[in-house]
Amino acid sequence: MAKNTPTAPSFDEYYRQFYRDRWESLKSALLEERRPVAYEEGLLRPYHLDEASIVAARALGTREGDRVLDLCAAPGGKTLVLATALKGSGSLTANDRSSARRARLRDVVNDHLSEKDRANITITSHDASKWSLYERDAYDRILLDAPCSSERHVLSDEKALRNWSPSRPRRLAVNQFAMLASALEAVVAGGLILYSTCSINPLENEEVIAKLEKRRAGRFEEVVLDEGERRSFGSIILPDASEGKGPLYMCLIRRLG
């Protein structure tokens, strides 16, 4: 008689193991309609995005004159926050590998920033996981808003939910780590990296930082942020506890050498 093959856990079963009794309230909050806010500071016209995204982009602490890299920049909301912090000074490289997403990023930049603020922005199309093969010790600040499971989208899309499997976050975590390890070589000693995702999965969040600590021991330190719920590394803003904001995980690290 053939042995029974274990079935993969459902989406609910999988995430309940992380959030236990909280899962139902969190799931309900994830299914609620998003509540974007208008970001207007220094822009030609407002850009609407999740308030948690503004918090994350500002957490990088971009200063006038900085050399900044936005590794996975599209659709561009966080790029606008970084650009307005620079106030036309320094440089901002906004990267996205997808041609379609890059076109949207270019439209967002052109439609919302003045000519002065656009002058120091370069839009590129490179593989973020291989960035350090070409540029090392080149940036003061790096934002890595990594592609992730985006569970809020999965829950609201019947096809995405049907096609979901536990293997997806595992695959994503491998690529997220490669991007973060590359960013660590691209930032200068003393420079900052803000790693963020819109995932609620620890595998894609604090465990990526933990893996970096294990494999790049002594190369960085965490700068603890006040925002969100504390995790073993970084913090997360969850919509059931933040009036609908998020989800957004973020961890700020400083390269030591």
Short mmCIF file of C-alpha atoms in Angstrom, two decimals:
data_model
loop_
_atom_site.label_atom_id
_atom_site.label_comp_id
_atom_site.label_asym_id
_atom_site.label_seq_id
_atom_site.Cartn_x
_atom_site.Cartn_y
_atom_site.Cartn_z
CA MET A 1 0.00 0.00 0.00
CA ALA A 2 1.36 3.43 -0.94
CA LYS A 3 2.24 5.74 1.89
CA ASN A 4 0.13 8.85 2.34
CA THR A 5 1.92 11.97 1.11
CA PRO A 6 1.74 14.82 3.65
CA THR A 7 -0.25 17.72 2.31
CA ALA A 8 1.12 21.24 2.44
CA PRO A 9 -0.49 23.51 5.02
CA SER A 10 -3.14 25.93 3.82
CA PHE A 11 -2.47 29.66 3.87
CA ASP A 12 -4.43 29.96 7.13
CA GLU A 13 -2.67 27.03 8.77
CA TYR A 14 0.71 28.32 7.71
CA TYR A 15 0.28 31.84 9.10
CA ARG A 16 -1.57 30.72 12.21
CA GLN A 17 1.64 29.03 13.35
CA PHE A 18 3.28 32.48 13.54
CA TYR A 19 0.37 34.53 14.92
CA ARG A 20 -1.69 31.91 16.82
CA ASP A 21 -4.73 33.49 18.49
CA ARG A 22 -4.01 36.80 16.80
CA TRP A 23 -4.27 35.41 13.28
CA GLU A 24 -8.02 35.91 12.78
CA SER A 25 -7.93 39.59 13.80
CA LEU A 26 -4.82 40.19 11.70
CA LYS A 27 -6.36 38.43 8.72
CA SER A 28 -9.50 40.56 9.02
CA ALA A 29 -7.38 43.72 9.10
CA LEU A 30 -5.42 42.57 6.03
CA LEU A 31 -8.68 42.09 4.14
CA GLU A 32 -9.90 45.61 4.86
CA GLU A 33 -9.59 48.24 2.16
CA ARG A 34 -6.28 50.08 2.21
CA ARG A 35 -6.18 53.62 3.58
CA PRO A 36 -3.46 55.47 1.67
CA VAL A 37 -2.42 58.94 2.75
CA ALA A 38 -1.21 61.87 0.66
CA TYR A 39 2.52 62.56 0.77
CA GLU A 40 3.04 66.17 -0.33
CA GLU A 41 6.31 67.43 1.14
CA GLY A 42 8.39 69.01 -1.63
CA LEU A 43 6.27 67.50 -4.44
CA LEU A 44 4.56 69.12 -7.41
CA ARG A 45 1.41 67.21 -6.49
CA PRO A 46 0.47 64.68 -3.78
CA TYR A 47 1.36 61.01 -4.07
CA HIS A 48 -0.86 58.53 -2.21
CA LEU A 49 0.71 55.56 -0.41
CA ASP A 50 0.52 53.57 2.79
CA GLU A 51 1.59 55.72 5.73
CA ALA A 52 3.88 52.92 6.93
CA SER A 53 5.87 53.26 3.70
CA ILE A 54 6.56 56.90 4.50
CA VAL A 55 7.71 55.89 7.98
CA ALA A 56 10.12 53.32 6.51
CA ALA A 57 11.62 55.65 3.91
CA ARG A 58 12.16 58.37 6.51
CA ALA A 59 13.77 55.85 8.89
CA LEU A 60 16.77 55.68 6.54
CA GLY A 61 17.66 59.18 7.71
CA THR A 62 18.64 60.56 4.30
CA ARG A 63 20.50 63.89 4.55
CA GLU A 64 21.26 66.58 1.98
CA GLY A 65 24.34 65.63 -0.02
CA ASP A 66 24.04 61.86 0.57
CA ARG A 67 24.67 59.31 -2.15
CA VAL A 68 21.54 57.16 -1.99
CA LEU A 69 20.57 53.88 -3.66
CA ASP A 70 16.96 52.67 -3.83
CA LEU A 71 17.55 49.06 -4.89
CA CYS A 72 13.96 47.99 -5.66
CA ALA A 73 12.39 51.38 -6.26
CA ALA A 74 9.15 50.85 -8.22
CA PRO A 75 6.45 52.00 -8.06
CA GLY A 76 8.23 55.01 -6.58
CA GLY A 77 6.53 56.25 -3.42
CA LYS A 78 9.55 55.68 -1.20
CA THR A 79 11.78 57.11 -3.94
CA LEU A 80 9.87 60.39 -3.68
CA VAL A 81 10.44 60.50 0.09
CA LEU A 82 14.17 59.97 -0.42
CA ALA A 83 14.34 62.55 -3.23
CA THR A 84 12.60 65.27 -1.22
CA ALA A 85 14.99 64.66 1.67
CA LEU A 86 17.95 65.29 -0.65
CA LYS A 87 16.42 68.58 -1.89
CA GLY A 88 18.22 68.37 -5.22
CA SER A 89 21.63 67.64 -3.67
CA GLY A 90 23.76 64.50 -3.59
CA SER A 91 22.62 61.66 -5.83
CA LEU A 92 19.80 59.13 -5.93
CA THR A 93 19.99 55.93 -7.96
CA ALA A 94 16.52 54.38 -8.31
CA ASN A 95 16.73 50.81 -9.56
CA ASP A 96 14.19 48.25 -10.72
CA ARG A 97 14.86 45.20 -12.87
CA SER A 98 11.36 45.04 -14.40
CA SER A 99 10.91 47.20 -17.50
CA ALA A 100 7.17 47.66 -16.83
CA ARG A 101 7.73 48.67 -13.21
CA ARG A 102 10.62 50.90 -14.25
CA ALA A 103 8.35 52.73 -16.69
CA ARG A 104 5.88 53.36 -13.88
CA LEU A 105 8.73 54.53 -11.63
CA ARG A 106 9.88 56.99 -14.29
CA ASP A 107 6.35 58.38 -14.64
CA VAL A 108 6.03 58.83 -10.87
CA VAL A 109 9.34 60.68 -10.69
CA ASN A 110 8.57 62.91 -13.66
CA ASP A 111 5.02 63.70 -12.54
CA HIS A 112 5.80 64.54 -8.91
CA LEU A 113 9.29 66.05 -8.70
CA SER A 114 10.55 69.41 -9.91
CA GLU A 115 13.27 69.63 -12.55
CA LYS A 116 15.77 70.50 -9.81
CA ASP A 117 14.87 67.42 -7.76
CA ARG A 118 14.97 65.17 -10.83
CA ALA A 119 18.41 66.36 -11.91
CA ASN A 120 20.30 64.17 -9.43
CA ILE A 121 18.21 61.01 -10.04
CA THR A 122 19.38 58.11 -12.19
CA ILE A 123 16.98 55.26 -13.00
CA THR A 124 18.68 51.90 -13.59
CA SER A 125 17.69 48.31 -14.46
CA HIS A 126 20.18 46.06 -12.69
CA ASP A 127 19.83 42.82 -10.73
CA ALA A 128 19.88 44.02 -7.11
CA SER A 129 21.30 40.71 -5.87
CA LYS A 130 24.45 41.25 -7.98
CA TRP A 131 24.91 44.98 -7.40
CA SER A 132 28.12 44.62 -5.40
CA LEU A 133 29.82 42.89 -8.33
CA TYR A 134 29.93 46.28 -10.04
CA GLU A 135 29.82 48.89 -7.26
CA ARG A 136 31.29 48.60 -3.77
CA ASP A 137 31.64 51.19 -1.00
CA ALA A 138 29.66 53.63 -3.16
CA TYR A 139 26.62 54.82 -1.15
CA ASP A 140 25.93 56.55 2.15
CA ARG A 141 22.34 55.25 2.39
CA ILE A 142 20.64 52.26 0.77
CA LEU A 143 16.93 51.44 0.83
CA LEU A 144 16.15 47.79 0.08
CA ASP A 145 12.37 47.42 -0.08
CA ALA A 146 12.61 43.79 -1.16
CA PRO A 147 10.10 41.88 -3.29
CA CYS A 148 8.11 39.72 -0.87
CA SER A 149 5.07 37.50 -0.31
CA SER A 150 2.76 40.52 0.00
CA GLU A 151 0.16 38.56 1.94
CA ARG A 152 -2.30 41.45 1.89
CA HIS A 153 -2.46 41.12 -1.89
CA VAL A 154 -2.61 37.32 -1.78
CA LEU A 155 -5.60 37.35 0.57
CA SER A 156 -7.54 39.75 -1.65
CA ASP A 157 -6.81 37.94 -4.92
CA GLU A 158 -8.55 34.58 -5.39
CA LYS A 159 -6.07 33.37 -8.03
CA ALA A 160 -3.02 34.39 -5.98
CA LEU A 161 -4.44 32.64 -2.92
CA ARG A 162 -5.17 29.49 -4.91
CA ASN A 163 -1.61 29.42 -6.28
CA TRP A 164 0.08 30.18 -2.96
CA SER A 165 2.34 27.54 -1.37
CA PRO A 166 4.82 27.49 1.55
CA SER A 167 7.66 27.19 -0.97
CA ARG A 168 7.12 30.76 -2.15
CA PRO A 169 8.35 32.55 1.00
CA ARG A 170 11.33 30.19 1.13
CA ARG A 171 12.32 31.10 -2.43
CA LEU A 172 11.80 34.78 -1.79
CA ALA A 173 13.92 34.68 1.37
CA VAL A 174 16.87 33.32 -0.60
CA ASN A 175 16.70 36.24 -3.04
CA GLN A 176 16.09 38.77 -0.25
CA PHE A 177 19.24 37.63 1.52
CA ALA A 178 21.27 37.87 -1.71
CA MET A 179 20.05 41.46 -2.20
CA LEU A 180 20.83 42.42 1.39
CA ALA A 181 24.30 40.85 1.30
CA SER A 182 24.98 42.78 -1.92
CA ALA A 183 23.75 46.02 -0.34
CA LEU A 184 26.14 45.50 2.58
CA GLU A 185 29.08 45.62 0.17
CA ALA A 186 27.69 48.58 -1.79
CA VAL A 187 27.28 50.87 1.24
CA VAL A 188 30.28 52.67 2.74
CA ALA A 189 31.64 51.82 6.18
CA GLY A 190 29.44 53.74 8.62
CA GLY A 191 26.65 53.95 6.04
CA LEU A 192 23.07 52.80 6.63
CA ILE A 193 20.80 50.21 5.00
CA LEU A 194 17.06 50.11 5.60
CA TYR A 195 15.74 46.63 4.81
CA SER A 196 11.96 46.47 4.47
CA THR A 197 9.17 44.26 3.14
CA CYS A 198 5.38 44.31 3.15
CA SER A 199 5.38 40.67 4.29
CA ILE A 200 4.16 39.36 7.64
CA ASN A 201 6.39 36.27 7.37
CA PRO A 202 9.35 36.09 9.80
CA LEU A 203 11.24 34.02 7.22
CA GLU A 204 11.33 37.06 4.92
CA ASN A 205 11.86 39.58 7.70
CA GLU A 206 13.89 39.11 10.88
CA GLU A 207 15.25 35.75 9.74
CA VAL A 208 16.89 37.42 6.72
CA ILE A 209 18.71 39.75 9.12
CA ALA A 210 19.60 36.81 11.38
CA LYS A 211 21.11 34.99 8.40
CA LEU A 212 23.15 38.07 7.54
CA GLU A 213 24.42 38.24 11.12
CA LYS A 214 25.48 34.60 10.93
CA ARG A 215 27.21 34.86 7.56
CA ARG A 216 28.59 38.41 7.90
CA ALA A 217 29.44 38.38 11.59
CA GLY A 218 30.95 41.65 12.81
CA ARG A 219 30.19 43.49 9.58
CA PHE A 220 27.12 45.42 10.76
CA GLU A 221 25.06 46.49 13.74
CA GLU A 222 21.36 47.15 14.10
CA VAL A 223 20.12 50.68 14.75
CA VAL A 224 16.96 50.14 16.79
CA LEU A 225 13.90 52.05 15.57
CA ASP A 226 11.01 53.21 17.74
CA GLU A 227 8.28 52.42 15.21
CA GLY A 228 6.17 49.26 15.18
CA GLU A 229 6.26 46.03 17.15
CA ARG A 230 9.71 44.83 18.09
CA ARG A 231 11.04 41.59 16.59
CA SER A 232 14.33 39.74 17.25
CA PHE A 233 15.74 42.06 14.57
CA GLY A 234 13.83 45.11 13.38
CA SER A 235 10.16 45.87 13.90
CA ILE A 236 6.86 45.43 12.08
CA ILE A 237 3.81 47.64 11.63
CA LEU A 238 0.69 45.47 11.46
CA PRO A 239 -2.73 46.82 10.41
CA ASP A 240 -4.71 45.28 13.28
CA ALA A 241 -2.68 47.34 15.77
CA SER A 242 -1.99 50.50 13.76
CA GLU A 243 -5.35 51.73 12.41
CA GLY A 244 -4.91 49.88 9.11
CA LYS A 245 -1.32 50.87 8.34
CA GLY A 246 1.00 48.27 6.88
CA PRO A 247 1.94 45.55 7.02
CA LEU A 248 5.50 46.77 6.83
CA TYR A 249 8.62 45.23 8.32
CA MET A 250 11.77 47.32 8.63
CA CYS A 251 15.26 46.92 10.03
CA LEU A 252 17.93 49.62 9.96
CA ILE A 253 21.54 48.44 9.99
CA ARG A 254 24.89 50.24 9.94
CA ARG A 255 27.91 48.75 8.17
CA LEU A 256 30.88 48.53 10.48
CA GLY A 257 33.71 47.71 8.12
#
